[in-house]
mmCIF file of C-alpha atoms in Angstrom:
data_model
loop_
_atom_site.group_PDB
_atom_site.id
_atom_site.type_symbol
_atom_site.label_atom_id
_atom_site.label_comp_id
_atom_site.label_asym_id
_atom_site.label_seq_id
_atom_site.Cartn_x
_atom_site.Cartn_y
_atom_site.Cartn_z
ATOM 1 C CA MET A 948 4.229 29.226 18.522
ATOM 2 C CA ALA A 949 1.175 27.213 17.310
ATOM 3 C CA ALA A 950 -2.252 28.331 17.519
ATOM 4 C CA ARG A 951 -5.355 26.096 17.605
ATOM 5 C CA ALA A 952 -8.103 26.677 15.138
ATOM 6 C CA ALA A 953 -11.435 27.565 16.495
ATOM 7 C CA PRO A 954 -14.345 24.961 16.480
ATOM 8 C CA ALA A 955 -15.797 25.070 12.989
ATOM 9 C CA GLY A 956 -19.253 24.317 11.746
ATOM 10 C CA PRO A 957 -20.054 23.709 8.037
ATOM 11 C CA GLU A 958 -20.268 27.553 7.442
ATOM 12 C CA SER A 959 -17.113 28.482 8.986
ATOM 13 C CA PRO A 960 -14.297 29.131 6.623
ATOM 14 C CA ALA A 961 -11.756 27.629 9.134
ATOM 15 C CA CYS A 962 -12.519 24.000 8.264
ATOM 16 C CA ALA A 963 -11.185 21.830 5.592
ATOM 17 C CA TRP A 964 -12.719 20.036 2.838
ATOM 18 C CA ARG A 965 -15.923 22.006 2.879
ATOM 19 C CA PHE A 966 -16.982 21.245 -0.676
ATOM 20 C CA MET A 967 -17.419 17.746 -2.070
ATOM 21 C CA SER A 968 -18.377 16.968 -5.486
ATOM 22 C CA ASN A 969 -19.914 13.700 -6.956
ATOM 23 C CA GLU A 970 -22.899 12.697 -8.965
ATOM 24 C CA THR A 971 -25.375 13.717 -6.417
ATOM 25 C CA VAL A 972 -23.660 16.729 -4.498
ATOM 26 C CA LEU A 973 -22.320 19.502 -6.635
ATOM 27 C CA ASN A 974 -22.669 17.442 -9.697
ATOM 28 C CA VAL A 975 -20.910 19.951 -11.881
ATOM 29 C CA ALA A 976 -18.205 19.967 -14.849
ATOM 30 C CA PHE A 977 -18.896 16.438 -16.147
ATOM 31 C CA PRO A 978 -17.609 14.425 -13.206
ATOM 32 C CA ASP A 979 -17.282 10.589 -13.219
ATOM 33 C CA ALA A 980 -19.975 8.888 -11.147
ATOM 34 C CA ASN A 981 -17.407 6.417 -9.890
ATOM 35 C CA ALA A 982 -15.254 9.391 -8.452
ATOM 36 C CA THR A 983 -15.647 11.607 -5.452
ATOM 37 C CA TYR A 984 -13.797 15.099 -5.436
ATOM 38 C CA TRP A 985 -12.990 17.157 -2.226
ATOM 39 C CA VAL A 986 -12.267 20.827 -2.571
ATOM 40 C CA LEU A 987 -10.060 22.994 -0.216
ATOM 41 C CA PRO A 988 -9.899 26.772 -1.226
ATOM 42 C CA TYR A 989 -6.920 28.635 -0.023
ATOM 43 C CA ALA A 990 -5.071 31.884 -0.201
ATOM 44 C CA LEU A 991 -1.146 31.526 0.434
ATOM 45 C CA GLY A 992 1.465 34.332 0.888
ATOM 46 C CA GLY A 993 4.957 33.785 -0.454
ATOM 47 C CA ASP A 994 5.907 32.553 3.078
ATOM 48 C CA ASP A 995 2.981 30.241 3.725
ATOM 49 C CA ARG A 996 2.334 26.672 3.151
ATOM 50 C CA ILE A 997 -0.283 24.045 3.813
ATOM 51 C CA GLU A 998 0.882 20.729 5.407
ATOM 52 C CA LEU A 999 -1.206 17.544 4.616
ATOM 53 C CA SER A 1000 -0.998 14.258 6.413
ATOM 54 C CA GLY A 1001 -2.872 11.168 5.482
ATOM 55 C CA ASP A 1002 -3.308 7.478 4.702
ATOM 56 C CA TYR A 1003 -3.264 6.000 1.204
ATOM 57 C CA PRO A 1004 -6.871 4.991 0.386
ATOM 58 C CA ALA A 1005 -8.019 1.487 -0.562
ATOM 59 C CA ALA A 1006 -9.172 2.569 -4.040
ATOM 60 C CA ARG A 1007 -8.317 2.083 -7.740
ATOM 61 C CA TYR A 1008 -6.874 5.800 -7.859
ATOM 62 C CA PHE A 1009 -6.238 8.955 -5.963
ATOM 63 C CA SER A 1010 -4.420 12.161 -6.585
ATOM 64 C CA LEU A 1011 -3.767 15.578 -5.069
ATOM 65 C CA ASN A 1012 -4.322 18.620 -7.729
ATOM 66 C CA THR A 1013 -4.013 22.264 -7.316
ATOM 67 C CA TYR A 1014 -5.978 24.727 -9.634
ATOM 68 C CA GLY A 1015 -5.831 28.455 -10.172
ATOM 69 C CA THR A 1016 -8.661 30.582 -9.924
ATOM 70 C CA ASP A 1017 -9.550 30.112 -13.641
ATOM 71 C CA LEU A 1018 -9.830 26.418 -12.575
ATOM 72 C CA ASN A 1019 -7.078 25.166 -14.665
ATOM 73 C CA THR A 1020 -4.457 22.757 -13.409
ATOM 74 C CA VAL A 1021 -1.347 24.104 -11.610
ATOM 75 C CA ASP A 1022 0.021 20.981 -10.312
ATOM 76 C CA THR A 1023 -0.644 17.289 -9.544
ATOM 77 C CA LEU A 1024 0.850 14.683 -7.289
ATOM 78 C CA ARG A 1025 -0.660 11.195 -8.115
ATOM 79 C CA ASP A 1026 -0.917 8.196 -5.812
ATOM 80 C CA ASP A 1027 2.164 6.386 -7.033
ATOM 81 C CA GLN A 1028 4.299 9.564 -6.937
ATOM 82 C CA ILE A 1029 3.543 10.233 -3.286
ATOM 83 C CA VAL A 1030 6.604 9.041 -1.231
ATOM 84 C CA PRO A 1031 5.373 7.247 1.942
ATOM 85 C CA ASP A 1032 6.488 8.010 5.636
ATOM 86 C CA ARG A 1033 9.366 6.201 6.831
ATOM 87 C CA GLY A 1034 8.349 2.896 7.822
ATOM 88 C CA SER A 1035 5.152 2.990 5.626
ATOM 89 C CA GLY A 1036 4.722 1.629 2.185
ATOM 90 C CA ASN A 1037 2.761 2.873 -0.888
ATOM 91 C CA PRO A 1038 0.081 0.398 -2.103
ATOM 92 C CA PHE A 1039 0.195 2.039 -5.444
ATOM 93 C CA VAL A 1040 3.765 1.166 -6.100
ATOM 94 C CA ASP A 1041 3.968 -2.216 -4.047
ATOM 95 C CA PRO A 1042 0.751 -3.731 -2.641
ATOM 96 C CA SER A 1043 2.777 -5.849 -0.260
ATOM 97 C CA PRO A 1044 2.577 -5.017 3.549
ATOM 98 C CA ALA A 1045 5.316 -2.699 4.611
ATOM 99 C CA GLY A 1046 6.381 -1.132 7.839
ATOM 100 C CA SER A 1047 4.517 -1.637 11.187
ATOM 101 C CA PRO A 1048 0.850 -1.855 11.338
ATOM 102 C CA GLU A 1049 0.744 1.567 13.110
ATOM 103 C CA SER A 1050 2.528 3.373 10.516
ATOM 104 C CA ALA A 1051 1.909 1.516 7.145
ATOM 105 C CA GLY A 1052 0.176 3.559 4.458
ATOM 106 C CA ARG A 1053 1.117 7.008 6.068
ATOM 107 C CA TRP A 1054 2.016 9.951 3.880
ATOM 108 C CA HIS A 1055 2.771 13.652 4.163
ATOM 109 C CA ALA A 1056 2.590 16.319 1.608
ATOM 110 C CA THR A 1057 3.119 20.081 1.366
ATOM 111 C CA VAL A 1058 1.421 22.804 -0.744
ATOM 112 C CA VAL A 1059 3.839 25.456 -1.625
ATOM 113 C CA PRO A 1060 3.246 28.760 -3.426
ATOM 114 C CA GLY A 1061 6.294 28.661 -5.698
ATOM 115 C CA GLU A 1062 8.343 25.922 -7.304
ATOM 116 C CA ALA A 1063 7.571 22.350 -6.041
ATOM 117 C CA ASP A 1064 9.698 19.173 -5.571
ATOM 118 C CA HIS A 1065 7.631 16.137 -6.246
ATOM 119 C CA ALA A 1066 10.437 14.088 -4.562
ATOM 120 C CA LEU A 1067 9.792 15.896 -1.504
ATOM 121 C CA ASN A 1068 5.939 15.325 -1.847
ATOM 122 C CA GLN A 1069 5.595 19.103 -2.700
ATOM 123 C CA ILE A 1070 2.647 20.428 -4.753
ATOM 124 C CA ARG A 1071 2.728 24.101 -6.248
ATOM 125 C CA ALA A 1072 -0.249 25.919 -5.277
ATOM 126 C CA LEU A 1073 -0.149 28.967 -7.450
ATOM 127 C CA PRO A 1074 0.625 29.554 -11.208
ATOM 128 C CA ALA A 1075 3.588 31.810 -12.045
ATOM 129 C CA GLY A 1076 2.748 35.296 -11.286
ATOM 130 C CA ALA A 1077 -0.088 34.727 -8.878
ATOM 131 C CA ALA A 1078 1.660 35.524 -5.893
ATOM 132 C CA SER A 1079 1.795 39.004 -6.851
ATOM 133 C CA GLN A 1080 -1.942 39.295 -7.068
ATOM 134 C CA THR A 1081 -3.852 41.084 -4.259
ATOM 135 C CA VAL A 1082 -5.290 37.747 -3.037
ATOM 136 C CA PRO A 1083 -3.302 34.793 -4.349
ATOM 137 C CA MET A 1084 -5.922 32.053 -4.284
ATOM 138 C CA GLY A 1085 -6.196 28.527 -5.408
ATOM 139 C CA PHE A 1086 -7.990 25.129 -5.080
ATOM 140 C CA LEU A 1087 -6.773 21.925 -3.780
ATOM 141 C CA ILE A 1088 -8.659 18.874 -5.171
ATOM 142 C CA ILE A 1089 -8.511 15.256 -3.836
ATOM 143 C CA ARG A 1090 -9.718 12.665 -6.224
ATOM 144 C CA VAL A 1091 -10.486 9.177 -5.237
ATOM 145 C CA TYR A 1092 -11.880 6.665 -8.037
ATOM 146 C CA VAL A 1093 -13.529 3.441 -7.191
ATOM 147 C CA PRO A 1094 -12.981 2.738 -3.651
ATOM 148 C CA ASP A 1095 -12.614 -0.854 -2.634
ATOM 149 C CA ASP A 1096 -15.699 -0.383 -0.279
ATOM 150 C CA ALA A 1097 -18.164 1.595 -2.301
ATOM 151 C CA ALA A 1098 -19.865 2.855 0.925
ATOM 152 C CA SER A 1099 -16.646 4.715 1.845
ATOM 153 C CA PRO A 1100 -15.860 7.356 -0.863
ATOM 154 C CA PRO A 1101 -12.616 8.188 0.613
ATOM 155 C CA GLY A 1102 -11.305 4.744 0.292
ATOM 156 C CA GLY A 1103 -11.707 3.554 4.069
ATOM 157 C CA VAL A 1104 -9.561 6.376 5.411
ATOM 158 C CA PRO A 1105 -10.136 9.820 6.840
ATOM 159 C CA LEU A 1106 -9.663 12.762 4.511
ATOM 160 C CA PRO A 1107 -6.086 14.112 5.051
ATOM 161 C CA ALA A 1108 -5.313 16.339 8.097
ATOM 162 C CA VAL A 1109 -4.766 19.928 7.143
ATOM 163 C CA ALA A 1110 -2.462 22.642 8.807
ATOM 164 C CA LEU A 1111 -1.861 26.098 7.593
ATOM 165 C CA VAL A 1112 1.735 27.205 8.321
ATOM 166 C CA LEU A 1113 2.290 30.989 8.123
ATOM 167 C CA ASN A 1114 5.435 33.174 7.966
ATOM 168 C CA ASN A 1115 8.157 30.361 7.282
ATOM 169 C CA GLY A 1116 6.714 28.240 10.129
ATOM 170 C CA ALA A 1117 6.210 31.009 12.711
ATOM 171 C CA THR A 1118 2.680 30.074 13.179
ATOM 172 C CA THR A 1119 0.902 26.571 12.628
ATOM 173 C CA ILE A 1120 -2.983 26.561 12.520
ATOM 174 C CA PRO A 1121 -4.526 22.931 12.441
ATOM 175 C CA ILE A 1122 -7.607 23.191 10.302
ATOM 176 C CA SER A 1123 -10.197 20.701 11.353
ATOM 177 C CA THR A 1124 -12.142 18.785 8.807
ATOM 178 C CA CYS A 1125 -15.674 20.198 7.987
ATOM 179 C CA PRO A 1126 -18.412 17.985 9.843
ATOM 180 C CA ALA A 1127 -20.441 18.288 6.639
ATOM 181 C CA ALA A 1128 -19.836 19.020 3.085
ATOM 182 C CA PHE A 1129 -21.698 21.983 1.507
ATOM 183 C CA ASP A 1130 -24.653 20.886 -0.131
ATOM 184 C CA PRO A 1131 -26.528 23.425 -2.371
ATOM 185 C CA ALA A 1132 -29.792 21.555 -1.654
ATOM 186 C CA ASP A 1133 -29.457 22.336 2.018
ATOM 187 C CA ALA A 1134 -31.255 25.518 2.868
ATOM 188 C CA THR A 1135 -29.347 25.765 6.013
ATOM 189 C CA ASN A 1136 -25.960 26.547 4.138
ATOM 190 C CA GLY A 1137 -25.067 30.149 4.639
ATOM 191 C CA PRO A 1138 -23.872 32.792 2.109
ATOM 192 C CA MET A 1139 -20.243 31.656 2.008
ATOM 193 C CA GLY A 1140 -21.112 28.490 0.447
ATOM 194 C CA GLN A 1141 -23.673 29.873 -1.799
ATOM 195 C CA ALA A 1142 -21.477 32.388 -3.079
ATOM 196 C CA MET A 1143 -18.815 29.691 -3.684
ATOM 197 C CA GLU A 1144 -21.343 27.497 -5.571
ATOM 198 C CA ALA A 1145 -22.464 30.665 -7.748
ATOM 199 C CA THR A 1146 -18.715 31.235 -8.547
ATOM 200 C CA PHE A 1147 -18.081 27.521 -9.545
ATOM 201 C CA ASP A 1148 -21.392 27.614 -11.852
ATOM 202 C CA ARG A 1149 -20.398 30.625 -13.630
ATOM 203 C CA LEU A 1150 -16.859 29.820 -14.190
ATOM 204 C CA ILE A 1151 -17.755 26.302 -15.343
ATOM 205 C CA ALA A 1152 -20.658 27.396 -17.398
ATOM 206 C CA GLY A 1153 -18.127 29.581 -19.468
ATOM 207 C CA ALA A 1154 -15.559 26.926 -19.892
ATOM 208 C CA ALA A 1155 -18.039 24.162 -20.821
ATOM 209 C CA SER A 1156 -19.706 26.026 -23.448
ATOM 210 C CA GLY A 1157 -16.675 25.904 -25.507
ATOM 211 C CA ALA A 1158 -15.372 22.483 -24.599
ATOM 212 C CA PHE A 1159 -17.181 20.553 -27.347
ATOM 213 C CA PRO A 1160 -16.566 21.282 -31.103
ATOM 214 C CA GLY A 1161 -19.070 22.642 -33.322
ATOM 215 C CA ASN A 1162 -20.055 21.355 -36.894
ATOM 216 C CA VAL A 1163 -19.577 17.650 -35.701
ATOM 217 C CA PRO A 1164 -22.147 14.850 -36.715
ATOM 218 C CA GLU A 1165 -24.059 13.720 -33.692
ATOM 219 C CA ALA A 1166 -23.341 10.191 -32.188
ATOM 220 C CA THR A 1167 -19.801 10.523 -33.443
ATOM 221 C CA PHE A 1168 -16.920 10.375 -30.925
ATOM 222 C CA VAL A 1169 -14.426 13.224 -31.372
ATOM 223 C CA ASN A 1170 -11.699 14.904 -29.306
ATOM 224 C CA PRO A 1171 -12.959 17.929 -27.105
ATOM 225 C CA ALA A 1172 -12.274 21.386 -28.364
ATOM 226 C CA SER A 1173 -10.852 22.245 -24.847
ATOM 227 C CA THR A 1174 -10.945 21.095 -21.319
ATOM 228 C CA SER A 1175 -9.717 24.422 -20.024
ATOM 229 C CA GLY A 1176 -11.409 25.666 -16.912
ATOM 230 C CA LEU A 1177 -12.944 22.469 -16.054
ATOM 231 C CA PHE A 1178 -10.890 21.138 -13.369
ATOM 232 C CA PRO A 1179 -8.969 18.966 -15.783
ATOM 233 C CA ASN A 1180 -7.322 15.832 -14.439
ATOM 234 C CA GLY A 1181 -4.014 15.293 -16.525
ATOM 235 C CA ASP A 1182 -4.255 11.619 -15.984
ATOM 236 C CA ASN A 1183 -7.581 11.433 -17.822
ATOM 237 C CA LYS A 1184 -8.358 12.086 -21.360
ATOM 238 C CA TYR A 1185 -11.707 11.659 -22.989
ATOM 239 C CA ILE A 1186 -13.505 11.742 -26.235
ATOM 240 C CA GLY A 1187 -17.130 12.749 -26.723
ATOM 241 C CA ALA A 1188 -20.367 12.360 -28.744
ATOM 242 C CA GLY A 1189 -23.289 14.890 -28.715
ATOM 243 C CA LEU A 1190 -26.830 13.493 -28.576
ATOM 244 C CA THR A 1191 -30.297 14.783 -29.121
ATOM 245 C CA TYR A 1192 -33.411 12.966 -27.862
ATOM 246 C CA GLN A 1193 -36.365 11.624 -30.270
ATOM 247 C CA PRO A 1194 -39.022 9.153 -29.048
ATOM 248 C CA GLY A 1195 -38.430 5.601 -30.133
ATOM 249 C CA ARG A 1196 -34.716 6.254 -31.127
ATOM 250 C CA ILE A 1197 -31.686 4.872 -29.074
ATOM 251 C CA VAL A 1198 -28.000 5.127 -29.253
ATOM 252 C CA VAL A 1199 -25.773 2.082 -29.864
ATOM 253 C CA VAL A 1200 -22.082 2.323 -28.973
ATOM 254 C CA ARG A 1201 -19.769 -0.672 -29.469
ATOM 255 C CA GLY A 1202 -15.808 -1.026 -29.227
ATOM 256 C CA ARG A 1203 -13.253 -3.180 -27.672
ATOM 257 C CA ALA A 1204 -12.532 -2.593 -24.000
ATOM 258 C CA PRO A 1205 -9.003 -2.192 -22.740
ATOM 259 C CA THR A 1206 -7.879 -4.424 -19.854
ATOM 260 C CA PHE A 1207 -7.931 -2.784 -16.303
ATOM 261 C CA PRO A 1208 -6.893 -3.876 -12.646
ATOM 262 C CA ASP A 1209 -10.272 -4.970 -11.142
ATOM 263 C CA THR A 1210 -9.625 -3.552 -7.701
ATOM 264 C CA ARG A 1211 -13.214 -4.400 -6.382
ATOM 265 C CA GLU A 1212 -12.091 -8.034 -7.108
ATOM 266 C CA GLY A 1213 -8.823 -7.765 -5.284
ATOM 267 C CA VAL A 1214 -6.698 -7.013 -8.050
ATOM 268 C CA PRO A 1215 -3.864 -4.473 -7.188
ATOM 269 C CA VAL A 1216 -3.286 -1.543 -9.337
ATOM 270 C CA THR A 1217 0.222 -2.598 -9.832
ATOM 271 C CA GLU A 1218 -0.951 -5.652 -11.729
ATOM 272 C CA PRO A 1219 1.235 -6.285 -14.763
ATOM 273 C CA GLY A 1220 -0.096 -6.360 -18.439
ATOM 274 C CA GLN A 1221 -3.101 -4.139 -17.856
ATOM 275 C CA GLN A 1222 -3.594 -1.556 -20.579
ATOM 276 C CA VAL A 1223 -5.302 1.441 -18.483
ATOM 277 C CA ARG A 1224 -5.705 2.036 -14.874
ATOM 278 C CA TYR A 1225 -9.341 2.942 -15.314
ATOM 279 C CA TRP A 1226 -11.833 3.737 -18.107
ATOM 280 C CA SER A 1227 -15.387 4.475 -18.153
ATOM 281 C CA MET A 1228 -18.236 5.629 -20.320
ATOM 282 C CA CYS A 1229 -20.638 8.376 -19.088
ATOM 283 C CA GLN A 1230 -23.654 10.171 -20.297
ATOM 284 C CA ASN A 1231 -23.922 13.771 -19.284
ATOM 285 C CA ASP A 1232 -26.178 16.843 -19.751
ATOM 286 C CA GLN A 1233 -24.696 19.395 -22.009
ATOM 287 C CA VAL A 1234 -26.118 22.444 -20.140
ATOM 288 C CA SER A 1235 -25.040 24.240 -17.105
ATOM 289 C CA PRO A 1236 -23.886 23.150 -14.471
ATOM 290 C CA TYR A 1237 -22.836 20.322 -16.838
ATOM 291 C CA PRO A 1238 -23.691 17.208 -14.472
ATOM 292 C CA VAL A 1239 -23.205 13.558 -15.137
ATOM 293 C CA VAL A 1240 -26.442 11.509 -15.694
ATOM 294 C CA ALA A 1241 -24.769 8.028 -15.272
ATOM 295 C CA CYS A 1242 -21.551 6.008 -15.952
ATOM 296 C CA ALA A 1243 -20.658 2.592 -16.595
ATOM 297 C CA ALA A 1244 -16.896 2.117 -15.548
ATOM 298 C CA ASP A 1245 -14.762 -0.742 -16.671
ATOM 299 C CA PHE A 1246 -16.087 -3.164 -13.978
ATOM 300 C CA GLN A 1247 -19.584 -2.198 -14.506
ATOM 301 C CA THR A 1248 -19.464 -2.821 -18.357
ATOM 302 C CA ASN A 1249 -20.682 -6.113 -20.000
ATOM 303 C CA LEU A 1250 -18.353 -7.572 -22.397
ATOM 304 C CA ASP A 1251 -18.759 -10.392 -25.184
ATOM 305 C CA ALA A 1252 -16.526 -13.338 -25.373
ATOM 306 C CA ARG A 1253 -14.126 -11.371 -27.598
ATOM 307 C CA GLY A 1254 -13.842 -8.399 -25.195
ATOM 308 C CA TYR A 1255 -16.146 -6.022 -26.954
ATOM 309 C CA TYR A 1256 -18.796 -3.894 -25.086
ATOM 310 C CA THR A 1257 -22.184 -2.734 -26.533
ATOM 311 C CA TYR A 1258 -23.737 0.086 -24.903
ATOM 312 C CA VAL A 1259 -27.469 1.320 -25.516
ATOM 313 C CA VAL A 1260 -28.316 4.779 -24.266
ATOM 314 C CA ALA A 1261 -32.191 5.103 -23.908
ATOM 315 C CA VAL A 1262 -35.039 6.383 -21.736
ATOM 316 C CA PRO A 1263 -36.697 3.468 -19.912
ATOM 317 C CA GLU A 1264 -39.568 3.077 -22.279
ATOM 318 C CA ASP A 1265 -37.142 2.732 -25.190
ATOM 319 C CA VAL A 1266 -34.822 0.267 -24.052
ATOM 320 C CA PRO A 1267 -35.319 -2.908 -26.399
ATOM 321 C CA ALA A 1268 -36.161 -6.125 -24.492
ATOM 322 C CA ALA A 1269 -33.395 -7.634 -26.331
ATOM 323 C CA ALA A 1270 -30.904 -5.536 -24.845
ATOM 324 C CA ALA A 1271 -32.231 -5.621 -21.378
ATOM 325 C CA SER A 1272 -31.788 -9.204 -21.453
ATOM 326 C CA ASP A 1273 -28.487 -9.656 -23.144
ATOM 327 C CA PRO A 1274 -25.752 -10.353 -20.785
ATOM 328 C CA THR A 1275 -23.265 -8.578 -23.174
ATOM 329 C CA VAL A 1276 -25.129 -5.260 -23.603
ATOM 330 C CA THR A 1277 -24.863 -2.440 -21.000
ATOM 331 C CA VAL A 1278 -27.695 0.049 -20.646
ATOM 332 C CA LEU A 1279 -27.138 3.520 -19.708
ATOM 333 C CA PRO A 1280 -29.981 5.896 -18.899
ATOM 334 C CA TRP A 1281 -30.734 8.863 -21.062
ATOM 335 C CA GLY A 1282 -31.694 11.037 -18.253
ATOM 336 C CA SER A 1283 -34.159 13.948 -18.721
ATOM 337 C CA THR A 1284 -35.672 14.347 -22.166
ATOM 338 C CA GLU A 1285 -36.204 18.000 -21.442
ATOM 339 C CA VAL A 1286 -32.207 18.717 -21.647
ATOM 340 C CA PRO A 1287 -31.932 19.491 -25.226
ATOM 341 C CA LYS A 1288 -28.340 18.267 -25.573
ATOM 342 C CA LYS A 1289 -26.378 15.374 -24.221
ATOM 343 C CA VAL A 1290 -22.824 14.334 -24.430
ATOM 344 C CA LEU A 1291 -21.345 10.797 -24.154
ATOM 345 C CA PHE A 1292 -17.927 10.495 -22.945
ATOM 346 C CA LEU A 1293 -15.488 7.708 -23.038
ATOM 347 C CA ARG A 1294 -12.561 8.327 -20.557
ATOM 348 C CA HIS A 1295 -9.016 6.415 -20.535
ATOM 349 C CA MET A 1296 -6.707 6.998 -17.493
ATOM 350 C CA LEU A 1297 -3.139 6.400 -17.343
ATOM 351 C CA PRO A 1298 -2.570 4.014 -20.445
ATOM 352 C CA SER A 1299 0.352 1.654 -20.202
ATOM 353 C CA PRO A 1300 3.230 2.355 -22.761
ATOM 354 C CA ALA A 1301 2.190 -0.617 -24.937
ATOM 355 C CA PHE A 1302 -1.325 0.564 -25.179
ATOM 356 C CA TYR A 1303 -0.552 4.269 -25.591
ATOM 357 C CA PRO A 1304 -0.531 4.396 -29.372
ATOM 358 C CA GLN A 1305 -4.337 3.140 -29.356
ATOM 359 C CA SER A 1306 -5.327 5.456 -26.256
ATOM 360 C CA VAL A 1307 -7.295 8.604 -26.242
ATOM 361 C CA GLN A 1308 -4.246 10.226 -24.893
ATOM 362 C CA ALA A 1309 -2.412 9.457 -28.144
ATOM 363 C CA SER A 1310 -5.303 10.872 -30.294
ATOM 364 C CA GLN A 1311 -5.266 14.165 -28.349
ATOM 365 C CA ALA A 1312 -1.489 14.607 -28.256
ATOM 366 C CA ALA A 1313 -1.259 14.106 -31.931
ATOM 367 C CA ASN A 1314 -4.441 16.006 -32.561
ATOM 368 C CA SER A 1315 -5.463 13.197 -34.765
ATOM 369 C CA ASP A 1316 -8.915 11.672 -35.579
ATOM 370 C CA PRO A 1317 -9.589 9.018 -32.892
ATOM 371 C CA ALA A 1318 -11.555 6.861 -35.173
ATOM 372 C CA THR A 1319 -8.250 6.464 -37.132
ATOM 373 C CA THR A 1320 -5.722 6.134 -34.349
ATOM 374 C CA MET A 1321 -7.691 4.165 -31.589
ATOM 375 C CA GLY A 1322 -8.570 1.354 -34.175
ATOM 376 C CA GLU A 1323 -10.700 -1.392 -32.435
ATOM 377 C CA TYR A 1324 -10.967 0.512 -29.280
ATOM 378 C CA TYR A 1325 -12.615 3.415 -30.913
ATOM 379 C CA PRO A 1326 -16.495 3.561 -29.844
ATOM 380 C CA ARG A 1327 -18.509 3.454 -32.802
ATOM 381 C CA ALA A 1328 -21.829 4.862 -32.210
ATOM 382 C CA THR A 1329 -25.137 5.447 -34.045
ATOM 383 C CA TYR A 1330 -28.714 6.342 -33.720
ATOM 384 C CA CYS A 1331 -31.007 3.326 -34.190
ATOM 385 C CA ALA A 1332 -34.743 2.642 -34.014
ATOM 386 C CA ARG A 1333 -35.588 0.663 -31.041
ATOM 387 C CA ALA A 1334 -37.661 -1.720 -33.224
ATOM 388 C CA ASP A 1335 -34.173 -2.482 -35.282
ATOM 389 C CA PHE A 1336 -32.339 -3.355 -32.224
ATOM 390 C CA GLU A 1337 -35.289 -5.486 -31.056
ATOM 391 C CA ALA A 1338 -35.212 -7.364 -34.568
ATOM 392 C CA GLY A 1339 -31.518 -7.680 -34.885
ATOM 393 C CA GLY A 1340 -29.504 -6.420 -32.055
ATOM 394 C CA TYR A 1341 -26.483 -4.184 -32.502
ATOM 395 C CA LEU A 1342 -25.839 -5.575 -36.004
ATOM 396 C CA ALA A 1343 -29.150 -4.202 -37.215
ATOM 397 C CA CYS A 1344 -27.926 -0.846 -36.210
ATOM 398 C CA LEU A 1345 -24.115 -0.823 -36.772
ATOM 399 C CA ASP A 1346 -22.579 -1.957 -40.242
ATOM 400 C CA GLY A 1347 -20.318 -4.839 -39.854
ATOM 401 C CA ASP A 1348 -19.126 -6.694 -36.622
ATOM 402 C CA GLY A 1349 -16.844 -4.751 -34.293
#
């Protein structure tokens, strides 16, 4: 017998997708400014499951991810792995229309407490041994990167419908989507949301404090020491460079950009010959709650005729006029100079087999120096006096031409 969920306001635990994270709301754990994350906390017994139904978003990337209470990955089901409903098509596999207009682009998935079969769109909810805990809890996260319509973070579709199925199907409880996501800046949010925010901050602060290796020269991109406990996405890997502020000093970064499917310009993600699904350069505060300051994604980054990027990271008064007027330079804001440490991240998502040897993923898999393995795709970075860049551009700051 099915039961109907009670009407839910933003403070009620009986509504779905209560927590949303982006660069303005719950900006924690080094998010990418071109992505939005929706979080569904859950507690599942051994005979329970969560049924999801939704539409494929019009976006560069989306995925369903589960995490344990330690904020480490349990399972991931990515866009091109999600089998469509009968009569529907998956645009991340085949961009051509499929099925009837009423059913095109539909999918269903199931979050299960035990072993999951991805071929059946199942996602494992709990790590091994978690079912024996007093409260076997976890988190389901939806990620959407670069929606075709920037004004629609979910990619022009509703968030997936959610139903909690208990006792091997004896009871089904539809869970309505929360009318508003939790915003820590909203004083009307109640104790449940505040407690969840405090929990996230505590866990993320503990994890992020050890994420960046020590004894590394500043303005030098290296592999992170760990991404454990930071809601890691297995489809992304990144390298980072630590930074500190000095008046009149800027950071200059130069490297070759991998090719990508520019979905904002109508290129499908299935376009052959692209080296990565997505890449970005992001400036972040290296203090709790570890927010992003700003990102320049692949489609937002200026390139020269040879396919190289040049970033200048600076406070507004230190941006060289030569950088602001150069169409091949991308300026990233420094952010608050009161924050003692910053970290600049280069992300690669889903490198192609041909590009893999020069990707961030390959460097991390081999635990090798990315400056060696990435070749011309490695981001060479340096501190530079504003006046030097003004006089001679990036060549006055970086030895040799990239």
